[in-house]
mmCIF file of C-alpha atoms in Angstrom:
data_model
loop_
_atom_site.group_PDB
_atom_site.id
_atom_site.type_symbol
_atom_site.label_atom_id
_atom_site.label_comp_id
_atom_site.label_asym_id
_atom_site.label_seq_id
_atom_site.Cartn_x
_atom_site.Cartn_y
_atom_site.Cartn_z
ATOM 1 C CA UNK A 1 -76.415 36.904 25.792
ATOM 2 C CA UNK A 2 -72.386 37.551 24.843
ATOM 3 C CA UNK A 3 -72.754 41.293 26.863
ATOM 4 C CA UNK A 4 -74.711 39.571 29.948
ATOM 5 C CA UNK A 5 -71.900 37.233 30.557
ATOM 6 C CA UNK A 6 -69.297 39.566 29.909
ATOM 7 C CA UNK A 7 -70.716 41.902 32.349
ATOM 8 C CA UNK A 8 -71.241 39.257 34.819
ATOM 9 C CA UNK A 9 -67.784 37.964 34.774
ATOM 10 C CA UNK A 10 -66.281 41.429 34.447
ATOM 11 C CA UNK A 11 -67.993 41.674 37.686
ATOM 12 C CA UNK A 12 -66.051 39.030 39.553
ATOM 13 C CA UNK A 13 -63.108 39.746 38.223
ATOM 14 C CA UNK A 14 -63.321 43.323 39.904
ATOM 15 C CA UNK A 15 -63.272 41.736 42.800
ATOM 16 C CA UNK A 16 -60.279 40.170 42.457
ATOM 17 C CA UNK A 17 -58.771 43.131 41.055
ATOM 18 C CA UNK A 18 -59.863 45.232 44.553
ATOM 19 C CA UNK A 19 -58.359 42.525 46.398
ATOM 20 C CA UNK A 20 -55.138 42.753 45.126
ATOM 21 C CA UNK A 21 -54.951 46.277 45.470
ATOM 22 C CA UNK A 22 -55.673 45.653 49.037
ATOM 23 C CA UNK A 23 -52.493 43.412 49.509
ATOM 24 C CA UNK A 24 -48.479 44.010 49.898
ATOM 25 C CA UNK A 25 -46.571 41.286 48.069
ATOM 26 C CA UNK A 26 -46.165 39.172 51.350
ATOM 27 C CA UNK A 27 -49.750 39.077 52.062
ATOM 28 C CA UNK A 28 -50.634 37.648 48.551
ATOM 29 C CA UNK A 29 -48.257 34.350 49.427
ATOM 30 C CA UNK A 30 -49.456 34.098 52.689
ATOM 31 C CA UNK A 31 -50.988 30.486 54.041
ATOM 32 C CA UNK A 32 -53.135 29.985 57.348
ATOM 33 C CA UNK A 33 -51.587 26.497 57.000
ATOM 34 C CA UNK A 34 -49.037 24.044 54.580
ATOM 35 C CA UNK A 35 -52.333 22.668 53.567
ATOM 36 C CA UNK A 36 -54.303 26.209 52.839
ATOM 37 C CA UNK A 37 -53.644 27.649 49.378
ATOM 38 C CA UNK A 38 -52.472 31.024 49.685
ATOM 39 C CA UNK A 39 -54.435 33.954 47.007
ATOM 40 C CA UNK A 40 -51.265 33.337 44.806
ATOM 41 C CA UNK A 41 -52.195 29.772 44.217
ATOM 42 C CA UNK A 42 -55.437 30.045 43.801
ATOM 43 C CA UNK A 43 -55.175 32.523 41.058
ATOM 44 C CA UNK A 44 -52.195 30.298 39.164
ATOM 45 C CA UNK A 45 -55.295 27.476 39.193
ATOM 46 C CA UNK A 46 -58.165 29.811 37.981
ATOM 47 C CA UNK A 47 -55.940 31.286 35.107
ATOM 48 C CA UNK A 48 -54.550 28.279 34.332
ATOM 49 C CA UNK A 49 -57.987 26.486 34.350
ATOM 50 C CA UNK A 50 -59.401 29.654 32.085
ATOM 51 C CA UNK A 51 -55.855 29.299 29.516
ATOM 52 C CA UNK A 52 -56.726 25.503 29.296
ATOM 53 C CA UNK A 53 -60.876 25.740 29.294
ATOM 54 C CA UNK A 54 -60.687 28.904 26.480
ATOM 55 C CA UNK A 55 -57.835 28.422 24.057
ATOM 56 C CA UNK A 56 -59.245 27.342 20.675
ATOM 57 C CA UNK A 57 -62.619 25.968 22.781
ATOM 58 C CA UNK A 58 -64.930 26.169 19.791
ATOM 59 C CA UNK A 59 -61.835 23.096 18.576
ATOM 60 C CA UNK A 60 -60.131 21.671 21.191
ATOM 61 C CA UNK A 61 -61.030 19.602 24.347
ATOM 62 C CA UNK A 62 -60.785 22.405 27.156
ATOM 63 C CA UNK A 63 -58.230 19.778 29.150
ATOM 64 C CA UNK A 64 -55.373 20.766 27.069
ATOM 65 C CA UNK A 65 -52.349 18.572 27.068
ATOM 66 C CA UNK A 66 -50.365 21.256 28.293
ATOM 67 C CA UNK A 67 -52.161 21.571 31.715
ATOM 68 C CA UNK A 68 -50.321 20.414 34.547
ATOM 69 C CA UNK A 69 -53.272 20.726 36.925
ATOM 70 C CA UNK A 70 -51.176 19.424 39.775
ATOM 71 C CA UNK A 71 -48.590 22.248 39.871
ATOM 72 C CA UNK A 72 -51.046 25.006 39.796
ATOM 73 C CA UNK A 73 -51.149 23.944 43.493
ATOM 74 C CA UNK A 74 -47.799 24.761 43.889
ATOM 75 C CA UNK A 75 -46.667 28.227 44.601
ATOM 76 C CA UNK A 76 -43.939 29.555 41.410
ATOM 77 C CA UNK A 77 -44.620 32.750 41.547
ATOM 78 C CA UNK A 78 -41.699 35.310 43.554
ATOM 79 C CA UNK A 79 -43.873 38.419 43.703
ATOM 80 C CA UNK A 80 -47.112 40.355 43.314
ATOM 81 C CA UNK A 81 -46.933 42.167 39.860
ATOM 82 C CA UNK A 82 -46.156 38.132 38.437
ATOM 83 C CA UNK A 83 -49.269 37.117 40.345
ATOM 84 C CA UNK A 84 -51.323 39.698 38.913
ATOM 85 C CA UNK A 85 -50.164 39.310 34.938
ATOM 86 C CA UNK A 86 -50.869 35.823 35.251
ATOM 87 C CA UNK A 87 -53.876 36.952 36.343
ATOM 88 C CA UNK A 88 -54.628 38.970 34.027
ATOM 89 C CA UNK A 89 -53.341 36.694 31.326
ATOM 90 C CA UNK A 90 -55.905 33.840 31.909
ATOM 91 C CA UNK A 91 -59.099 36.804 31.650
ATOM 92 C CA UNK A 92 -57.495 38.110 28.749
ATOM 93 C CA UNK A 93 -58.085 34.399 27.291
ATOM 94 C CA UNK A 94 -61.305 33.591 28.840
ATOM 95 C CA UNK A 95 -63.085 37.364 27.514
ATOM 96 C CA UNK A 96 -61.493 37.087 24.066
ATOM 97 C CA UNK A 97 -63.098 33.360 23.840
ATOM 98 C CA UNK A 98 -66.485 34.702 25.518
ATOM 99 C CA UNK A 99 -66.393 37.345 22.650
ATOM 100 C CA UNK A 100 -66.240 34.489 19.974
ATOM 101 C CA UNK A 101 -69.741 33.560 21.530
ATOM 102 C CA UNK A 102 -72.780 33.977 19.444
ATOM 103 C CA UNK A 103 -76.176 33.137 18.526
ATOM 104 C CA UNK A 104 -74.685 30.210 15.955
ATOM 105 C CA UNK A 105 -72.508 28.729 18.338
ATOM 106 C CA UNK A 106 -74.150 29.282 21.391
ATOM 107 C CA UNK A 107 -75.465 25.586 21.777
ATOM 108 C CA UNK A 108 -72.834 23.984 19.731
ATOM 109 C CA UNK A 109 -70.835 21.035 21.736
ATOM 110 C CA UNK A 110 -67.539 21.164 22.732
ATOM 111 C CA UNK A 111 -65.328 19.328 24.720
ATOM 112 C CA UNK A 112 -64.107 19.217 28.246
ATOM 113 C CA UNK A 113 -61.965 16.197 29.327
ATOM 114 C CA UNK A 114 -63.924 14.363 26.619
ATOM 115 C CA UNK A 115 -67.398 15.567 27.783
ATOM 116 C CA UNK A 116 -69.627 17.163 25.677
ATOM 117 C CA UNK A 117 -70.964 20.158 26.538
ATOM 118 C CA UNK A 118 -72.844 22.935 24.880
ATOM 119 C CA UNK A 119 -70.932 26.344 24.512
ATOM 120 C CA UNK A 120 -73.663 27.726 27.095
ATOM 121 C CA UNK A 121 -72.966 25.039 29.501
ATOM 122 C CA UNK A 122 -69.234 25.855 29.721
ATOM 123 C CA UNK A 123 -70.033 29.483 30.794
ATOM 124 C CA UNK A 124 -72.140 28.202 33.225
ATOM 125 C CA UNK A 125 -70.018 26.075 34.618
ATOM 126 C CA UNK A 126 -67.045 28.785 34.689
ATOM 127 C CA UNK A 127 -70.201 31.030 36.191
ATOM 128 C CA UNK A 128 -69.881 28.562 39.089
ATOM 129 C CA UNK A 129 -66.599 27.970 39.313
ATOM 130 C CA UNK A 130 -64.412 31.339 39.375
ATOM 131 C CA UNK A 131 -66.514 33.394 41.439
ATOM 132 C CA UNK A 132 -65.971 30.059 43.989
ATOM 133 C CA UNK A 133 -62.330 30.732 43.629
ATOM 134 C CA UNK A 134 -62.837 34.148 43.841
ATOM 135 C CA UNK A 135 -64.549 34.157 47.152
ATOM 136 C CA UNK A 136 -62.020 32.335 48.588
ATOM 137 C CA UNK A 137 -59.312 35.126 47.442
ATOM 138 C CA UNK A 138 -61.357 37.565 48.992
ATOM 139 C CA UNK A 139 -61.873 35.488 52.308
ATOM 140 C CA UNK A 140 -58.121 34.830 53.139
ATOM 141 C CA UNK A 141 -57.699 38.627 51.919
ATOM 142 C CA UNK A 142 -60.534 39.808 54.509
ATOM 143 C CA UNK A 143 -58.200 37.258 56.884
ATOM 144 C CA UNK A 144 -55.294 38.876 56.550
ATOM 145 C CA UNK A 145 -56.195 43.061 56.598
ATOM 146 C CA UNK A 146 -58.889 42.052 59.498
ATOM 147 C CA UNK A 147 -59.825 46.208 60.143
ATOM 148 C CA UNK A 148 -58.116 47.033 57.485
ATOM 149 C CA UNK A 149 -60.569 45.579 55.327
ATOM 150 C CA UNK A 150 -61.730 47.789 52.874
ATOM 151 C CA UNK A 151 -65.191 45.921 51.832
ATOM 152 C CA UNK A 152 -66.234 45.066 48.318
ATOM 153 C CA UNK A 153 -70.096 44.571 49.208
ATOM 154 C CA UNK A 154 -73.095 46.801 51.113
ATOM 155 C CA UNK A 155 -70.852 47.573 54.601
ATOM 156 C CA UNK A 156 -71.883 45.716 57.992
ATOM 157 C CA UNK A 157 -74.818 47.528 59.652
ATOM 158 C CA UNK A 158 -75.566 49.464 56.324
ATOM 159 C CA UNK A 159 -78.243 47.178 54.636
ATOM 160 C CA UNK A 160 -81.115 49.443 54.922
ATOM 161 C CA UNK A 161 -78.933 52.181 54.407
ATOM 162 C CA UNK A 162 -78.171 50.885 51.439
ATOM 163 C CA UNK A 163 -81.756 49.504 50.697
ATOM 164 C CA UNK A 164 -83.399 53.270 50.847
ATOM 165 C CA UNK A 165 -80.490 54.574 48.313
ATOM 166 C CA UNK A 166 -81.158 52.125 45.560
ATOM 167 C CA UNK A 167 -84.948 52.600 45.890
ATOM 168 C CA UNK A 168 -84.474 56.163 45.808
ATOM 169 C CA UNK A 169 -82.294 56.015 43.113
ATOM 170 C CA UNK A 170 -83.524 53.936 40.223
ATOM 171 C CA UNK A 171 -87.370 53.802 40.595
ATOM 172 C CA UNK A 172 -88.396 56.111 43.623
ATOM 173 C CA UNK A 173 -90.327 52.904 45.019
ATOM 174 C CA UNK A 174 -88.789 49.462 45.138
ATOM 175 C CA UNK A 175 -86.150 48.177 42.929
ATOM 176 C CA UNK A 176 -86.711 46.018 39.958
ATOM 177 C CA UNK A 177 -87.032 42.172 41.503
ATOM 178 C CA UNK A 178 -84.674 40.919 38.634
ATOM 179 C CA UNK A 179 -81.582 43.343 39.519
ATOM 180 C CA UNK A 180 -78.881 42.584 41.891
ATOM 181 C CA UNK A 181 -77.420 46.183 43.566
ATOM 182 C CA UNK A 182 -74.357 44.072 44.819
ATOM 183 C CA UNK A 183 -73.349 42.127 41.830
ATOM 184 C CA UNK A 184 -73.699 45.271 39.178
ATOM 185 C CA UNK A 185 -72.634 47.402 41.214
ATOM 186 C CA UNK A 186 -75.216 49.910 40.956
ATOM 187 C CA UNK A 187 -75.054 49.524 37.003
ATOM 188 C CA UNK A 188 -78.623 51.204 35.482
ATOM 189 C CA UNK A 189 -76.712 49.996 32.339
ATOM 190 C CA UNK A 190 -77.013 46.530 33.392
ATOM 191 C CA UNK A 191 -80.052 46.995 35.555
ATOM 192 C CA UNK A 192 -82.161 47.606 32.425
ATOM 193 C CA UNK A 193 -81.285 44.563 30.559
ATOM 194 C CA UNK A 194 -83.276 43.090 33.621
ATOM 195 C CA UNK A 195 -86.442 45.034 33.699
ATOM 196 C CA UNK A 196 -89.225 43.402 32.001
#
C-alpha cells in the first residue's frame, strides 16, 4: 500500500516540478488579480500544510502550533529557487512520513485539529487535497505561457493517437481497465500492480 501512494503522489508532484521548469522567476509571483493567489502562494500553503500534517503524525495533532495558516496566503518569498526549496522541503516531509506507513499503523488514529482519523484516511485526504492545489499551479501556469505551453497530459487532438499507442504497447488489444496512461505516465511498473 506504502509504494502505491508513494507512486501516486510522486506523480503529482512531477507535475509541479514540470511546471516550474516552465516558468521565469516573474511568472511564478504573478496574480490575475489582488485576490488570485499567485503559484508562489499556493505552494508556501501546500508545503506548509504537508510540514504541519507530517511532522511526528504517528504523535502529534497534524495542526501544529507552529502553523500560521493565515500567512501562507501571503507572498514571502523574493525568487524562484526559494519557491522551489520550500517546495521541495514540505515533500521531503510528507514522503519520509508516508515511508513510516505500514501494515501496523496503517489504521491507527491520529489527529488532525483534534479529529481522529485513521493513518489511511489522512493520505486520502492529502490524495484530495494537493493534486487540487496542484491543478491550480498548473492552470495559472498554462495562463501565463498560453502557446508556450508545454503540456503535461495526452496533447489536444491526440487522444486516439494516444489511445492506439498504449494498446499497442502494453497488451496488443485494449489496456488493462484498472490503469491510468495519464496519471503513471506510461509506468508498466505501476501498471502491473493494477492488473488482476
Amino acid at each position: 500500500m506504502k509504494d502505491l501512494f508513494v507512486k501516486r503522489f510522486e506523480y503529482y508532484k512531477s507535475l509541479g516540478d514540470k511546471t516550474f521548469s516552465q516558468l521565469s522567476d516573474e511568472q511564478i509571483f504573478w496574480q490575475y488579480n489582488e485576490e488570485s493567489n499567485s503559484i508562489a502562494v499556493v505552494v508556501k500553503h501546500v508545503a506548509g500544510n504537508m510540514l504541519s500534517r507530517w511532522t511526528n503524525f504517528l504523535t502529534e495533532d497534524g495542526e501544529k502550533s507552529w502553523r500560521h495558516r493565515d500567512e501562507e496566503f501571503v507572498s514571502a518569498f523574493k525568487t524562484k529557487a526559494e519557491v522551489i526549496e520550500y517546495w521541495e522541503k514540505g515533500w521531503a516531509c510528507f514522503f519520509n512520513a508516508l515511508d513510516q506507513i505500514n501494515d501496523e499503523n496503517l489504521y491507527t488514529i491520529i489527529q488532525i485539529r483534534g479529529e481522529s482519523h485513521p493513518v489511511i484516511d489522512a493520505v486520502f485526504r492529502q490524495l484530495a487535497h494537493y493534486p487540487y492545489h496542484i491543478g491550480q499551479i498548473i492552470y495559472i501556469a498554462k495562463m501565463i505561457k498560453n502557446n508556450d505551453w508545454n503540456t503535461l497530459s495526452i496533447a489536444r487532438n491526440k487522444s486516439q493517437e494516444f489511445n492506439n499507442e498504449m494498446k499497442s504497447k502494453f497488451s496488443g488489444g485494449e489496456p488493462d481497465s484498472n490503469s491510468s496512461p495519464v496519471c503513471f505516465q506510461n509506468s508498466p511498473e505501476v501498471r502491473d500492480e493494477y492488473k488482476q
